[in-house]
Amino acid sequence: MTNPKTAHLISHTHWDREWYMPYEHHHVLLVELMDKLLDTLDQDPEYRYFHLDGQTIIREDYLQVRPDQQERLDRYIREGRIHFGPWYVLQDEFLTSSEANLRNLLIGHRDAKPFGVISKTGYFPDSFGNMGQAPQILQQADIQNAIFGRGVKPTGFNNAVVDTDSYESPYSEMIWRSPDGSEVLGILFANWYCNGMEVPVDPEKARAYWDKNLEDAEKFASTSHLLFMNGCDHQPIQTDLPEALRVASELYPDVEFVHSNFDDYIESVSQNVPEHLATIEGELRSQHTDGWGTLVNTASARVYLKQLNQQGQTLLEKVAEPLAAMAHVAGVKEYPHHLLTHAWKMLMQNHPHDSICGCSVDEVHREMVTRFAKSRQLTEKLVSQTSQAIAESIRGQQTEAWGEDAVLFTVFNTAGWTRSGVIEQELIVDKAFFPEGPDPQTLAKRLEEKALSAYQLVDADGRTTEAEVVDLGAHFGYELPKDRFRQPYMARKVKVIFQAVDVPALGYQTYGLVPIIQNTANAVTADSSSDSVGVENNMMENRHVRVTVEHNGTVTIEDKTSGAEYKGLNAYEDTGDIGNEYVYRQPEGEGLLTTEHLKAELRLVEQSAYRAVMESVLYWEIPAGADERFELEKRQMVPFTERKAQRVKHTVALTITTMYTLEADSTIVKVRTTFNNQAKDHRLRALFPSGLVTEDHYADSIFEVAKRSNTPAKEWVNPSNAQHQQAFVHVTDGSHGLMIANKGLNEYEILQHDEGSTIAVTLLRASSELGDWGVFETPEAQCLGPQTVEYAIIPYEGDAAQSGACATAYMYPIPWTTVQLGPLAYTFEQEGHNRADEHKIELPLTKQWLGWNEQGSTLAFSTLKMAEETGDLIARWYNLDCNPVELNVQPGFECVSVYESDVLERKNDMLEGHSQTISGYKIITQGYALS
């Protein structure tokens, strides 16, 4: 006897906050939808449930306009008729950072907490691919399921798969397993999330509708519980759904039609799934398809958005949060949970897939730039306040030895690894306030007429450090005291440039710029055996690498550790693009344009013991854009796979200026490329031939470095096989490898050649239409005008993690934070309460708040912050390797207990001591209860 069928209809709307219309256009429609929903819930008790698309921001957006409806809306959330959460927004998983994905989940849970209920549905309805660690993240948040629309190819019930691979399932239900072994029940929208929309009430139409839709659902379902999503993109609610379900019940007496919700549906499915569901593992990127529907090329649409996002995320999670945690633990400033949450929310409003992916109309992305700026401005202010609060408490005997005329400053390393690097810091060496003297012009003149002292740089141990001091003249500034009106001043400034060496992870070092005329008998000369950068013609080298800039602007890098040599790195490639914001499509039969045979203008820009910079300038001509046929094909909605347009013969100039930077004792070659793009409908990439013959490569992803095949599956027909990356991508033959790190360049491709694998990183993709279901022109997606991109070349020996290459790449985009100390920096008390004033807290010249066994470890550090609910310090790592690894932590503060936490920052198992074994690919969060 077969189980009776149950048709679960789940009412919802998939709410893209902005897409083919600007945000406020969609906002008006959202208010109308929510008004109608609340009226319907009031008037019709048989309209039982509504799924609010898994994102709590919808409530915020609605109440912006309708605050008078808060009590009504909140009542239905508490009663469980409106299902709320678990995310703040429906993010693109691959284009937002690991920590941003967690803040999204954490803030969504926080928003839902006052209601006492939250939808524990791992909801990914329209993500452009799904992160491999999602099951582990969901499990840690007590979510046992994942509902998704993309990433897996179902083969259908009648085509049972015998040898299923990691991307196929015969059913819409499957087990999804993370690299660490965590599993959730995965449910694919095999018939998409609109297979139950607009259910007919008319019996004749209803029979035709259900004959088809029931058959389609049964084709993939592993149980008798069939899922029908009653809604779609921006779909108004179906107010007559109860009547439509009564009609369906009469027509199909052997099927139970219920107005359902995900909680009930998932529970029913979980109790009835077959014992041996297929198991899919890791990332779900639609690799077993023809390759045209992955939408991966959104990773290169409007690259400027990705760059702004990388800057904003990095500043929040890798600078502001650690500094605020340090200041809180030190007792000098309360942790600003409310302001950090506000900054995160503004940033995450740019994280929905149609936003961060750059696949919306121009008005949407203009507003995004403003949101990025607002979030960054708030974050910068928090960084300034917290770093200053710490600096005000830094004292030590050495400051007295430096003398009262010494100019002191502190360098903060908020990365999770010990770090060295070149610092450029502006310092005030003299200042005069306007109320204290004559007009500003006279003050500036007097300041600049004073003879500038000769200085030497001395570290906290009394060692002199080689430094360049540049006179910047007089500049305007101001202070904002807590107890009086703003105080403007003129200041004489200098810039000091030097190499900071071994600044402790999650800590700081203090330096003194000391006038040489002072008694410096106690100063110790820096170790002359330390590494420096040498330059000869077009070659620069340190003890790790030798870098030669070739006549065509590429570089040859010799890794002195492994002996490996990499040639022809950083040639540029340009091709046409007649696709859209979603998909790259090269014109048929078009050849590649490269700079391989161009001659570059080369010059040495900078040379010191600690840094050398070489410049390459290439003068190139590329086609101006696509031909007239492309405009016709777009207007007539010719599918991009069928377009015949080509690029015009007419060319425009593309001058590419590349700066190669090598620092002392560094294994990384930094690259900064600028150009003024005046061409349309094209893609520009940087090429890095490795000379390594490999079958696989590794890309930094969400809480993992994912191993991916260089060759697509047999079903793949798209000539392009571009992929997502976060911080880096690398290839290795097991003994040595080549890694390319980036700042906001999220698209790469591995090109296979007989002589080895080439890493191609997209620098710009210029397109002119949104694509998808209509004709939406997007001229600003052509990205015309000046462009700057930054990336880095990292050769390494052995394992990428154990060699330190991964850590180097993770640190690369994190900015240093520097703060001047003493009365020249701030004469009056600044804004923001400083608890050190009350408690007379004194901090040493050098300090580390949290150390760990970073050397040679396969662990990657992820975050340091304060948990809002417990008030405890939170630190997180993840294991990049399949093998267990020891974590040994050395707190630089007093704590009463240490415990294992999770992605929601809750207290779990207590730990004995500060050591813990971290299993393969595990995301581990530790909590430290402060004394």
CSV table of N, CA and C in Angstrom, one decimal, residues 96-101 103 309-323 340 344 347 351 379 414 506 703 726 814 861-865:
chain,number,residue,atom,x,y,z
A,96,THR,N,30.6,37.3,-0.6
A,96,THR,CA,30.7,37.9,0.7
A,96,THR,C,31.6,37.0,1.5
A,97,SER,N,32.3,37.6,2.5
A,97,SER,CA,33.4,36.9,3.2
A,97,SER,C,32.8,35.9,4.1
A,98,SER,N,33.7,35.1,4.6
A,98,SER,CA,33.3,34.0,5.6
A,98,SER,C,32.6,34.7,6.8
A,99,GLU,N,33.2,35.7,7.4
A,99,GLU,CA,32.7,36.3,8.6
A,99,GLU,C,31.4,37.1,8.2
A,100,ALA,N,31.3,37.7,7.0
A,100,ALA,CA,30.1,38.3,6.6
A,100,ALA,C,28.9,37.4,6.6
A,101,ASN,N,29.2,36.1,6.1
A,101,ASN,CA,28.1,35.1,6.1
A,101,ASN,C,27.6,34.8,7.5
A,103,ARG,N,28.0,36.9,10.2
A,103,ARG,CA,27.3,38.1,10.8
A,103,ARG,C,25.8,38.2,10.3
A,309,ASN,N,33.3,46.3,-1.5
A,309,ASN,CA,32.9,45.4,-0.6
A,309,ASN,C,34.0,44.8,0.2
A,310,GLN,N,35.1,44.4,-0.5
A,310,GLN,CA,36.3,43.8,0.2
A,310,GLN,C,36.9,44.8,1.2
A,311,GLN,N,36.9,46.1,0.8
A,311,GLN,CA,37.4,47.1,1.7
A,311,GLN,C,36.6,47.2,2.9
A,312,GLY,N,35.2,47.3,2.7
A,312,GLY,CA,34.3,47.4,3.8
A,312,GLY,C,34.3,46.2,4.8
A,313,GLN,N,34.3,45.0,4.2
A,313,GLN,CA,34.3,43.8,5.0
A,313,GLN,C,35.6,43.7,5.8
A,314,THR,N,36.7,44.0,5.1
A,314,THR,CA,38.0,43.8,5.8
A,314,THR,C,38.2,44.8,6.9
A,315,LEU,N,37.7,46.1,6.7
A,315,LEU,CA,37.8,47.1,7.7
A,315,LEU,C,37.0,46.7,9.0
A,316,LEU,N,35.8,46.2,8.7
A,316,LEU,CA,34.9,45.8,9.8
A,316,LEU,C,35.5,44.6,10.6
A,317,GLU,N,35.7,43.5,9.9
A,317,GLU,CA,36.0,42.2,10.6
A,317,GLU,C,37.4,42.0,11.0
A,318,LYS,N,38.3,42.7,10.2
A,318,LYS,CA,39.8,42.5,10.5
A,318,LYS,C,40.4,43.7,11.1
A,319,VAL,N,39.7,44.8,11.3
A,319,VAL,CA,40.3,45.9,11.9
A,319,VAL,C,39.4,46.5,13.1
A,320,ALA,N,38.2,46.9,12.7
A,320,ALA,CA,37.4,47.5,13.7
A,320,ALA,C,37.0,46.6,14.9
A,321,GLU,N,36.5,45.4,14.5
A,321,GLU,CA,36.1,44.5,15.6
A,321,GLU,C,37.3,44.1,16.5
A,322,PRO,N,38.4,43.7,15.9
A,322,PRO,CA,39.6,43.3,16.8
A,322,PRO,C,40.0,44.5,17.7
A,323,LEU,N,40.1,45.7,17.1
A,323,LEU,CA,40.6,46.8,17.9
A,323,LEU,C,39.6,47.1,19.0
A,340,LEU,N,28.7,48.9,15.6
A,340,LEU,CA,29.2,47.8,14.7
A,340,LEU,C,28.1,47.1,14.0
A,344,TRP,N,27.5,46.9,10.0
A,344,TRP,CA,27.3,45.7,9.4
A,344,TRP,C,26.0,45.6,8.6
A,347,LEU,N,26.4,47.6,5.4
A,347,LEU,CA,27.2,46.8,4.4
A,347,LEU,C,26.4,45.7,3.9
A,351,HIS,N,24.6,43.1,0.1
A,351,HIS,CA,25.0,41.7,-0.1
A,351,HIS,C,24.0,40.8,-0.8
A,379,THR,N,32.7,52.9,10.2
A,379,THR,CA,33.7,51.9,10.7
A,379,THR,C,35.1,52.7,10.9
A,414,THR,N,46.2,44.0,13.4
A,414,THR,CA,45.0,43.4,13.7
A,414,THR,C,44.8,42.1,13.0
A,506,LEU,N,47.5,40.4,16.5
A,506,LEU,CA,46.5,40.9,17.5
A,506,LEU,C,47.1,41.7,18.6
A,703,PHE,N,35.4,29.7,4.6
A,703,PHE,CA,35.9,28.9,5.6
A,703,PHE,C,36.6,27.6,5.1
A,726,GLN,N,37.8,34.0,-3.1
A,726,GLN,CA,37.9,35.0,-2.0
A,726,GLN,C,39.2,35.7,-2.0
A,814,ILE,N,44.7,43.4,4.6
A,814,ILE,CA,44.4,44.0,5.8
A,814,ILE,C,45.3,45.3,6.0
A,861,PHE,N,43.3,32.0,11.0
A,861,PHE,CA,42.6,32.8,11.9
A,861,PHE,C,41.5,33.6,11.2
A,862,SER,N,40.4,33.8,11.9
A,862,SER,CA,39.2,34.4,11.2
A,862,SER,C,38.7,35.7,11.9
A,863,THR,N,38.5,35.7,13.3
A,863,THR,CA,37.9,36.8,13.9
A,863,THR,C,38.3,36.9,15.4
A,864,LEU,N,38.3,38.2,15.8
A,864,LEU,CA,38.4,38.5,17.3
A,864,LEU,C,37.4,39.6,17.5
A,865,LYS,N,36.4,39.3,18.4
A,865,LYS,CA,35.3,40.2,18.7
A,865,LYS,C,34.7,39.9,20.1
